[in-house]
JSON list of C-alpha atoms in Angstrom, two decimals:
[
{"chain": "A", "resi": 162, "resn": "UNK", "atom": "CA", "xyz": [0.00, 0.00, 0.00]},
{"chain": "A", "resi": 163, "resn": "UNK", "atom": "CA", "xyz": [1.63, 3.36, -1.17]},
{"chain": "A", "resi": 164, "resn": "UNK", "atom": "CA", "xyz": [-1.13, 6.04, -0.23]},
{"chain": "A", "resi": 165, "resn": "UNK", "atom": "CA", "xyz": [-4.14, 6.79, 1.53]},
{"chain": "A", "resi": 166, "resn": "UNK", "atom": "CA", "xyz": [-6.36, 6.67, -2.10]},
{"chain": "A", "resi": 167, "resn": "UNK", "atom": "CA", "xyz": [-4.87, 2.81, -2.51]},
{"chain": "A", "resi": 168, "resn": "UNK", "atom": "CA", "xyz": [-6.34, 2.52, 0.77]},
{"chain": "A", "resi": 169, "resn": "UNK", "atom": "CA", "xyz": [-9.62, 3.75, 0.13]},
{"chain": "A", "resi": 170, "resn": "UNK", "atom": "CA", "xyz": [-9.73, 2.06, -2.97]},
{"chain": "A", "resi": 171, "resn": "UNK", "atom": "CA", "xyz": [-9.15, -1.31, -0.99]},
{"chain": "A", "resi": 172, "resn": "UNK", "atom": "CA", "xyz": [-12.01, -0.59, 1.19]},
{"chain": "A", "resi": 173, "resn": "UNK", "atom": "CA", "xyz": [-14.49, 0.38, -1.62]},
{"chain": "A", "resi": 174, "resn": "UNK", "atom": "CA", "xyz": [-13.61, -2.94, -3.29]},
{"chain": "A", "resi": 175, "resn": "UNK", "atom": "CA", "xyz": [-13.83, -4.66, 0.20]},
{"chain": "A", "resi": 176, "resn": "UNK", "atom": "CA", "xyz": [-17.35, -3.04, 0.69]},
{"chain": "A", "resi": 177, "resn": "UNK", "atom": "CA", "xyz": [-18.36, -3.92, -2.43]},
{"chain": "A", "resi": 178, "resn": "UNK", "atom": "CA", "xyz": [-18.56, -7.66, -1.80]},
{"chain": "A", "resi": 179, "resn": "UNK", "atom": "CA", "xyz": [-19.60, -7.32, 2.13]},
{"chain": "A", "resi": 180, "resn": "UNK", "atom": "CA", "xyz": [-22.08, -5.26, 1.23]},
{"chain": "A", "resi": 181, "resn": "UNK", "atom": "CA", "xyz": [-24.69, -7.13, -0.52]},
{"chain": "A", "resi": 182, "resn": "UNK", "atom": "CA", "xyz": [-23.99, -9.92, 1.17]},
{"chain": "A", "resi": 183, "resn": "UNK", "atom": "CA", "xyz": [-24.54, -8.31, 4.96]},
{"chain": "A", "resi": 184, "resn": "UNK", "atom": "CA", "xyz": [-28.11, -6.37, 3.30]},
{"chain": "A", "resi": 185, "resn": "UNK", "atom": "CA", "xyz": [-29.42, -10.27, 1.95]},
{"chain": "A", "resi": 186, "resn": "UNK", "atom": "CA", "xyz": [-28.57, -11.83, 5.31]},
{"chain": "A", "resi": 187, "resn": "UNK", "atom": "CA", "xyz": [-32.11, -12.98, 6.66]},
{"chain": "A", "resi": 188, "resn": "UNK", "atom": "CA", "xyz": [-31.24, -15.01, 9.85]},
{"chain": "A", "resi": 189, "resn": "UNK", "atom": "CA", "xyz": [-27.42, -14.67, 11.79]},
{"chain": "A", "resi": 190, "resn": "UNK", "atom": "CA", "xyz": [-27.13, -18.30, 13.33]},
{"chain": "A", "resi": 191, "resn": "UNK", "atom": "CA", "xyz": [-24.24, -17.48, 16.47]},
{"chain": "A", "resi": 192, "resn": "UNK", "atom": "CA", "xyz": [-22.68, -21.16, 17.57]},
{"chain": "A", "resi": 193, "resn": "UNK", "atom": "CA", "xyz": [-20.84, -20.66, 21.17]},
{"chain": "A", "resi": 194, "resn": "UNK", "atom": "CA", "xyz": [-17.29, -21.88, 20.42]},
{"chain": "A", "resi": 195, "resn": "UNK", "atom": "CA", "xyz": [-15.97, -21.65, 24.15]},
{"chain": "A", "resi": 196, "resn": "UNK", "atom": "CA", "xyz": [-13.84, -24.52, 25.35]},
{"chain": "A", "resi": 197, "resn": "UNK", "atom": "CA", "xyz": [-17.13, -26.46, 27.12]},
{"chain": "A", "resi": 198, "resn": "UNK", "atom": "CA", "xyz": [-19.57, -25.43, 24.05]},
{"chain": "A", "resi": 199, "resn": "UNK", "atom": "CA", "xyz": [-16.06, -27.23, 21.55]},
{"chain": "A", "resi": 200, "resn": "UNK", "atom": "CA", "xyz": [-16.04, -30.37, 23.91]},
{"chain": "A", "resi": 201, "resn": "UNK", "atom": "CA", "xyz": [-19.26, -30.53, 23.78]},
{"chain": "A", "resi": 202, "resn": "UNK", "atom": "CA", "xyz": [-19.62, -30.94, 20.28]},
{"chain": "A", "resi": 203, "resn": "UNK", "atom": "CA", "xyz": [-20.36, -27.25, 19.32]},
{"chain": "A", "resi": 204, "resn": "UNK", "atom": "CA", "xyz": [-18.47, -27.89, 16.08]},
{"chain": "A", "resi": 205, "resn": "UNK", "atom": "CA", "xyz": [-20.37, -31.10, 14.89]},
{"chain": "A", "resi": 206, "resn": "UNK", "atom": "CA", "xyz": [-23.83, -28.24, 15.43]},
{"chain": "A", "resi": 207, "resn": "UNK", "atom": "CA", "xyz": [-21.87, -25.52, 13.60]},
{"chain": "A", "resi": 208, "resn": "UNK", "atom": "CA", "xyz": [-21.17, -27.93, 10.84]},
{"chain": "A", "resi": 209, "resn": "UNK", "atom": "CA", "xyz": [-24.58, -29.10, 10.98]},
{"chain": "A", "resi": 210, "resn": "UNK", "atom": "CA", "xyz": [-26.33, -25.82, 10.75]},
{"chain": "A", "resi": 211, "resn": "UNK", "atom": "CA", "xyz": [-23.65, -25.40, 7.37]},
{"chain": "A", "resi": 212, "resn": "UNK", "atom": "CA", "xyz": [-24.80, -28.83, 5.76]},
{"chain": "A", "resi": 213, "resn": "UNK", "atom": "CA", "xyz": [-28.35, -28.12, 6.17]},
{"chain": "A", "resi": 214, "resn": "UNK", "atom": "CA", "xyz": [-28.16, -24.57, 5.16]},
{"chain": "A", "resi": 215, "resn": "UNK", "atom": "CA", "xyz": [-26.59, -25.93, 1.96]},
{"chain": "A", "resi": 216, "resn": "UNK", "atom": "CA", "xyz": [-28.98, -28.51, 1.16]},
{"chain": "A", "resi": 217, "resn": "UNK", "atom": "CA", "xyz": [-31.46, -26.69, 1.46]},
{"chain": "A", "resi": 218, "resn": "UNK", "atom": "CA", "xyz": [-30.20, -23.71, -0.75]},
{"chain": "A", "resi": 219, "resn": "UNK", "atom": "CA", "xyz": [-30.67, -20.95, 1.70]},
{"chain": "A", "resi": 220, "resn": "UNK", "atom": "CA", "xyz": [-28.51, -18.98, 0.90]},
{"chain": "A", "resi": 221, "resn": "UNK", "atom": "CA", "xyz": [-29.36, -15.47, 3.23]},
{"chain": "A", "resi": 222, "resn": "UNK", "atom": "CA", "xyz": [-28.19, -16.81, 6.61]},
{"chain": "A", "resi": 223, "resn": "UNK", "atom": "CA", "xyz": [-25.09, -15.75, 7.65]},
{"chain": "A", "resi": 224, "resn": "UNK", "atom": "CA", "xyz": [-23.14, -18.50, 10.24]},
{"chain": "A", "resi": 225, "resn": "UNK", "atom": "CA", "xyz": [-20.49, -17.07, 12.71]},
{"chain": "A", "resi": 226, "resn": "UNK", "atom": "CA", "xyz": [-19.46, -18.20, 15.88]},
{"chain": "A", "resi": 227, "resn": "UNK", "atom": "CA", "xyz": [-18.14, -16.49, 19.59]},
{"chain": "A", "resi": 228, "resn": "UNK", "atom": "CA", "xyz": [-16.53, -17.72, 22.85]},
{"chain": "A", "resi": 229, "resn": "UNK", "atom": "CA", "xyz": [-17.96, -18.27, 26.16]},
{"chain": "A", "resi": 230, "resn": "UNK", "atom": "CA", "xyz": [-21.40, -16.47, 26.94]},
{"chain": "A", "resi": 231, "resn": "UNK", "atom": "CA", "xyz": [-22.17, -17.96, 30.27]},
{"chain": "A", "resi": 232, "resn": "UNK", "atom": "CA", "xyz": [-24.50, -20.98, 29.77]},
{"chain": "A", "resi": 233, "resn": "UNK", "atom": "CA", "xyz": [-22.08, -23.27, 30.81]},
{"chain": "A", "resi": 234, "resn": "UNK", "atom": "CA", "xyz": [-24.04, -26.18, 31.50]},
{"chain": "A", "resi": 235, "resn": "UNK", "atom": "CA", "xyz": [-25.87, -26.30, 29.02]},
{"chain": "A", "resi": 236, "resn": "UNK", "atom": "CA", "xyz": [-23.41, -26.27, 25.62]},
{"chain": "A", "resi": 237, "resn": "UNK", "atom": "CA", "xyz": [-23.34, -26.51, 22.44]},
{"chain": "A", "resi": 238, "resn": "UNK", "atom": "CA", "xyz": [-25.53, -23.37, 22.59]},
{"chain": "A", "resi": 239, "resn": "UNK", "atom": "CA", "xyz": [-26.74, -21.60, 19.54]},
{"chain": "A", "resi": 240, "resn": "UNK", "atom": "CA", "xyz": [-28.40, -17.87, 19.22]},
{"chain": "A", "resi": 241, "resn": "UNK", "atom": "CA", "xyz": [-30.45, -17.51, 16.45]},
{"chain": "A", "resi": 242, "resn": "UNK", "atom": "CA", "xyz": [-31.06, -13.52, 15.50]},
{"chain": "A", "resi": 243, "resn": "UNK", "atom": "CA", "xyz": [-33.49, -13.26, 12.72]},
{"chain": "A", "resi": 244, "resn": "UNK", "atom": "CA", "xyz": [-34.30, -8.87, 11.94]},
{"chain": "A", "resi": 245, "resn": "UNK", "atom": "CA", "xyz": [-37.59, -7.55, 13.80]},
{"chain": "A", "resi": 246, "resn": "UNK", "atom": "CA", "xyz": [-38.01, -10.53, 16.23]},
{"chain": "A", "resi": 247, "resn": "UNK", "atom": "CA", "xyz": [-36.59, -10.99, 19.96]},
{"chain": "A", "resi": 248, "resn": "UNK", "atom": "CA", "xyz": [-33.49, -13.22, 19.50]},
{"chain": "A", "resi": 249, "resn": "UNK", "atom": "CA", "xyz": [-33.91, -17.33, 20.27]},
{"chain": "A", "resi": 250, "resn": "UNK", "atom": "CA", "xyz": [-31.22, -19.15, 22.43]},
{"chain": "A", "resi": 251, "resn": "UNK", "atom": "CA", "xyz": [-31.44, -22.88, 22.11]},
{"chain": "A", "resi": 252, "resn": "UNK", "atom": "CA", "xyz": [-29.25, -24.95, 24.56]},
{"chain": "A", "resi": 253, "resn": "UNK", "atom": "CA", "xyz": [-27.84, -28.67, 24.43]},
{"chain": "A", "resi": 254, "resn": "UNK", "atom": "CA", "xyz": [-28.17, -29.17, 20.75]},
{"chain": "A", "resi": 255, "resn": "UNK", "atom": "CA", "xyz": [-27.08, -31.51, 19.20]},
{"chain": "A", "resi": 256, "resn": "UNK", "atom": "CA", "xyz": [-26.32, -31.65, 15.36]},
{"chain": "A", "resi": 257, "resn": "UNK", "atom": "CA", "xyz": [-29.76, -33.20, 14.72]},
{"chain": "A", "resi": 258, "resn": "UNK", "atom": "CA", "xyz": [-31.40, -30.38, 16.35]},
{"chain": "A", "resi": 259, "resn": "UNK", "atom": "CA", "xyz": [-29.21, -28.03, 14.99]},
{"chain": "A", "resi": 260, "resn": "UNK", "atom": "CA", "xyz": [-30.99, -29.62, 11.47]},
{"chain": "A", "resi": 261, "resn": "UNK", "atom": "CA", "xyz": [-34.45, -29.05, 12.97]},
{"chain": "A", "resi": 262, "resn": "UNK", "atom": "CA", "xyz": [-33.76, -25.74, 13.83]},
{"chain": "A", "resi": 263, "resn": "UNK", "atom": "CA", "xyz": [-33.29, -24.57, 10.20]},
{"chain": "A", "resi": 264, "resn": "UNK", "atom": "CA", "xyz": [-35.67, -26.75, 8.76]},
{"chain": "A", "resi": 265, "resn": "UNK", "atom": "CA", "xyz": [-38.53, -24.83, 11.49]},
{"chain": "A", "resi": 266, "resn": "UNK", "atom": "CA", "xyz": [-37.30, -21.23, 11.28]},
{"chain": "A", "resi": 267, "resn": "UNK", "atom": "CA", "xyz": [-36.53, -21.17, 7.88]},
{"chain": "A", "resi": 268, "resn": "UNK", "atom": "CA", "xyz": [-37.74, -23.58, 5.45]},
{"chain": "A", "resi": 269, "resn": "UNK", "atom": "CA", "xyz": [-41.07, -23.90, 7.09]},
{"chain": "A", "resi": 270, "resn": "UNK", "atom": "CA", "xyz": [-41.44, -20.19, 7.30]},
{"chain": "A", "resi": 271, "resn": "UNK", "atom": "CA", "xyz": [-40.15, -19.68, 3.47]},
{"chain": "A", "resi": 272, "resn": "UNK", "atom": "CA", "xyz": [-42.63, -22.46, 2.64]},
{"chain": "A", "resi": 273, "resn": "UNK", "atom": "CA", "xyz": [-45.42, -20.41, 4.65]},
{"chain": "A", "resi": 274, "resn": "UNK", "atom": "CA", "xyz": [-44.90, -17.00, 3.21]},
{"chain": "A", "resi": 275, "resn": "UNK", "atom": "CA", "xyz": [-44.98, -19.01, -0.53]},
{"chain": "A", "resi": 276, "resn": "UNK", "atom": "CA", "xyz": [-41.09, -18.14, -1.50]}
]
């Protein structure tokens, strides 16, 4: 980088493909990746939440994950935010719920709204 309008011309670019994507994002699915949610099999959900997502080709749900939030005894722990609604919190899931919970939030609500 050899000036400040390279720079700006990094972040226009960078904004460019973030943005879209960020504006089509329906539901954020938040997997707690602390050290109990991990040996608790927080990745098999996260991965689970991934597969189903793609077979399903939903393609407006954006996947992310963060430490430790508290709910210790009860990991893997996932927050689903979807805009306008009070977020969801489900606790122990397991990759099979972690199915069921896209399959009820989203397909069954795309499928009632006719999309």
């Amino acid at each position: 980088m050899k000036s400040i309008g390279e720079l700006e011309r990094i972040r226009r670019e960078a904004m460019t493909g973030i943005g879209p994507r960020v504006a089509r994002t329906r539901v954020t699915f938040v997997v707690h990746m602390g050290t109990d949610g991990l040996a608790a099999g927080a990745r098999d959900v996260m991965m689970a939440i991934l597969d189903e997502l793609r077979r399903q080709g939903l393609t407006d749900c954006l996947v992310t994950q963060t430490d430790v939030t508290g709910l210790h005894a009860k990991p893997p722990v996932v927050d689903l935010l979807i805009p306008g609604h009070a977020s969801l919190t489900y606790t122990r899931v397991t990759p099979e719920d972690a199915r069921r919970i896209v399959v009820r939030h989203l397909v069954a609500a795309r499928a009632a709204v006719g999309q």
